Amino acid sequence: MDISLKNKSDISGSHWIEFNVSGTTTDYTHWADSSKYLDEYAYNFYTDIFEKASSNFNYYGDTKLDKEELVKLKQEIEHRIKTFDDLHSLPDIIEFSKQTSYALNLTQDIEETYYKQNGEQNKMIVDLKKLGSDLSHLLDTCIKQGKTLWVLGL
């Protein structure tokens, strides 16, 4: 599991969530060079708040977020970042992952992949907060520039 937004040139395979700003309110270019990409497992730490922000949320398809939804989502992400301050251990992270609506397979991935690769739970918490900050910045840019954000699921 990689907990960071990636450029298209930094990814391979197809299990990525795409944050696409290449299009209009009616159309977009899938796998755009200008998009940011996120590992599906990392996305699961935030999926529930994307679902709250948009009544048209589609985990496996495309979700268009308008300005009102972007503002709501940005607020939810900032709140989530603060929630991560309450996590202090691997059991805390695992318990939190069980509470998010799409995190069914995260426990094994957290224990076997991320924790073993990085060796400390504090790095995971720092990375989750950084991801939230990066997502918030992306949303802020869309809001200020009047861009439509398409979130393209698996």
Coordinates of C-alpha atoms in Angstrom, one line a residue:
M1 CA 0.0 0.0 0.0
D2 CA 1.3 3.4 -0.9
I3 CA -0.3 6.3 0.9
S4 CA 0.3 9.2 -1.5
L5 CA -1.1 10.9 -4.6
K6 CA 0.8 9.9 -7.7
N7 CA 1.3 11.2 -11.1
K8 CA 0.4 9.0 -14.1
S9 CA 4.1 8.4 -14.9
D10 CA 4.6 6.9 -11.4
I11 CA 2.0 4.2 -11.6
S12 CA 1.4 0.9 -13.3
G13 CA -1.6 -1.5 -13.4
S14 CA -5.2 -0.6 -13.0
H15 CA -6.1 -0.6 -9.3
W16 CA -5.9 3.1 -8.9
I17 CA -8.4 5.8 -8.1
E18 CA -8.1 8.7 -10.5
F19 CA -8.7 12.3 -9.4
N20 CA -9.4 13.9 -12.8
V21 CA -9.6 17.6 -13.5
S22 CA -9.1 17.3 -17.3
G23 CA -12.8 17.6 -18.3
T24 CA -15.9 19.6 -18.2
T25 CA -19.1 19.1 -16.2
T26 CA -20.2 16.5 -18.8
D27 CA -17.0 14.8 -20.0
Y28 CA -13.5 13.9 -19.1
T29 CA -10.4 12.1 -20.5
H30 CA -9.8 8.8 -18.5
W31 CA -6.1 8.1 -17.5
A32 CA -5.3 11.8 -18.1
D33 CA -1.7 12.9 -17.6
S34 CA -2.9 15.8 -15.5
S35 CA -4.8 13.5 -13.1
K36 CA -3.6 12.4 -9.7
Y37 CA -3.8 8.7 -8.7
L38 CA -4.2 7.0 -5.4
D39 CA -3.8 3.3 -4.4
E40 CA -7.2 1.8 -3.8
Y41 CA -6.4 0.7 -0.3
A42 CA -5.2 4.1 0.7
Y43 CA -8.4 5.6 -0.8
N44 CA -10.4 3.4 1.6
F45 CA -9.3 5.5 4.6
Y46 CA -11.3 8.4 3.0
T47 CA -14.0 6.7 0.9
D48 CA -16.7 7.1 3.4
I49 CA -16.4 10.9 3.4
F50 CA -16.5 11.0 -0.4
E51 CA -19.7 9.0 -0.2
K52 CA -21.1 11.6 2.3
A53 CA -20.1 14.5 0.1
S54 CA -21.9 13.2 -3.0
S55 CA -25.2 11.6 -3.3
N56 CA -24.1 10.2 -6.7
F57 CA -21.0 8.5 -5.3
N58 CA -19.9 5.4 -7.2
Y59 CA -16.9 3.5 -5.9
Y60 CA -16.5 1.5 -9.1
G61 CA -17.4 4.2 -11.6
D62 CA -17.2 7.9 -12.1
T63 CA -18.4 10.5 -9.6
K64 CA -18.6 14.1 -10.6
L65 CA -18.1 16.6 -7.8
D66 CA -19.5 20.1 -8.2
K67 CA -18.4 23.1 -6.2
E68 CA -20.9 22.6 -3.4
E69 CA -19.8 19.0 -3.0
L70 CA -16.1 20.0 -3.2
V71 CA -16.5 22.4 -0.4
K72 CA -18.3 19.8 1.7
L73 CA -15.7 17.2 0.9
K74 CA -12.9 19.6 1.8
Q75 CA -14.4 20.2 5.2
E76 CA -14.8 16.4 5.8
I77 CA -11.2 15.7 4.8
E78 CA -10.0 18.4 7.2
H79 CA -12.0 16.8 10.0
R80 CA -10.6 13.4 9.1
I81 CA -7.1 14.7 9.3
K82 CA -7.8 15.8 12.9
T83 CA -9.3 12.3 13.6
F84 CA -6.0 10.8 12.7
D85 CA -4.5 12.7 15.6
D86 CA -6.3 10.3 17.9
L87 CA -4.6 7.3 16.4
H88 CA -1.4 6.3 18.3
S89 CA -0.8 2.6 17.6
L90 CA -1.3 -0.1 15.1
P91 CA -4.4 -1.4 16.9
D92 CA -5.8 2.1 16.7
I93 CA -5.2 2.3 13.0
I94 CA -6.8 -1.2 12.4
E95 CA -9.8 -0.3 14.6
F96 CA -10.3 2.9 12.6
S97 CA -10.0 1.1 9.3
K98 CA -12.8 -1.3 10.4
Q99 CA -15.1 1.6 11.0
T100 CA -14.8 3.1 7.5
S101 CA -17.4 1.8 5.1
Y102 CA -15.1 0.4 2.4
A103 CA -12.1 -0.8 4.5
L104 CA -13.1 -4.4 4.7
N105 CA -9.7 -5.8 3.4
L106 CA -7.5 -3.1 5.0
T107 CA -6.5 -5.0 8.2
Q108 CA -4.4 -7.6 6.5
D109 CA -2.9 -5.0 4.1
I110 CA -2.0 -2.7 7.0
E111 CA -0.4 -5.5 9.0
E112 CA 1.3 -7.4 6.2
T113 CA 2.2 -4.7 3.8
Y114 CA 2.5 -1.2 5.1
Y115 CA 3.6 -1.9 8.7
K116 CA 6.2 -4.5 7.7
Q117 CA 7.6 -2.3 4.9
N118 CA 7.8 0.8 7.0
G119 CA 8.3 -0.7 10.5
E120 CA 6.4 1.9 12.4
Q121 CA 2.8 2.9 12.8
N122 CA 3.6 6.6 13.3
K123 CA 4.7 6.8 9.7
M124 CA 1.4 5.5 8.6
I125 CA -0.5 8.1 10.6
V126 CA 1.8 10.9 9.2
D127 CA 1.3 9.6 5.7
L128 CA -2.5 9.4 6.1
K129 CA -2.5 13.0 7.3
K130 CA -0.3 14.1 4.5
L131 CA -2.6 12.4 2.0
G132 CA -5.5 14.3 3.5
S133 CA -3.6 17.6 3.2
D134 CA -2.8 16.8 -0.4
L135 CA -6.4 15.9 -1.2
S136 CA -7.6 19.1 0.5
H137 CA -5.1 21.1 -1.6
L138 CA -6.4 19.5 -4.8
L139 CA -10.0 20.3 -3.8
D140 CA -9.1 23.9 -2.9
T141 CA -7.5 24.3 -6.3
C142 CA -10.6 23.0 -8.1
I143 CA -12.8 25.3 -6.0
K144 CA -10.7 28.4 -6.7
Q145 CA -10.3 27.6 -10.4
G146 CA -13.9 26.5 -10.9
K147 CA -12.8 23.1 -12.1
T148 CA -15.0 20.0 -12.1
L149 CA -13.4 17.1 -10.2
W150 CA -14.2 13.6 -11.5
V151 CA -13.3 10.8 -9.1
L152 CA -12.9 7.6 -11.2
G153 CA -13.1 4.4 -9.3
L154 CA -11.9 0.9 -10.1

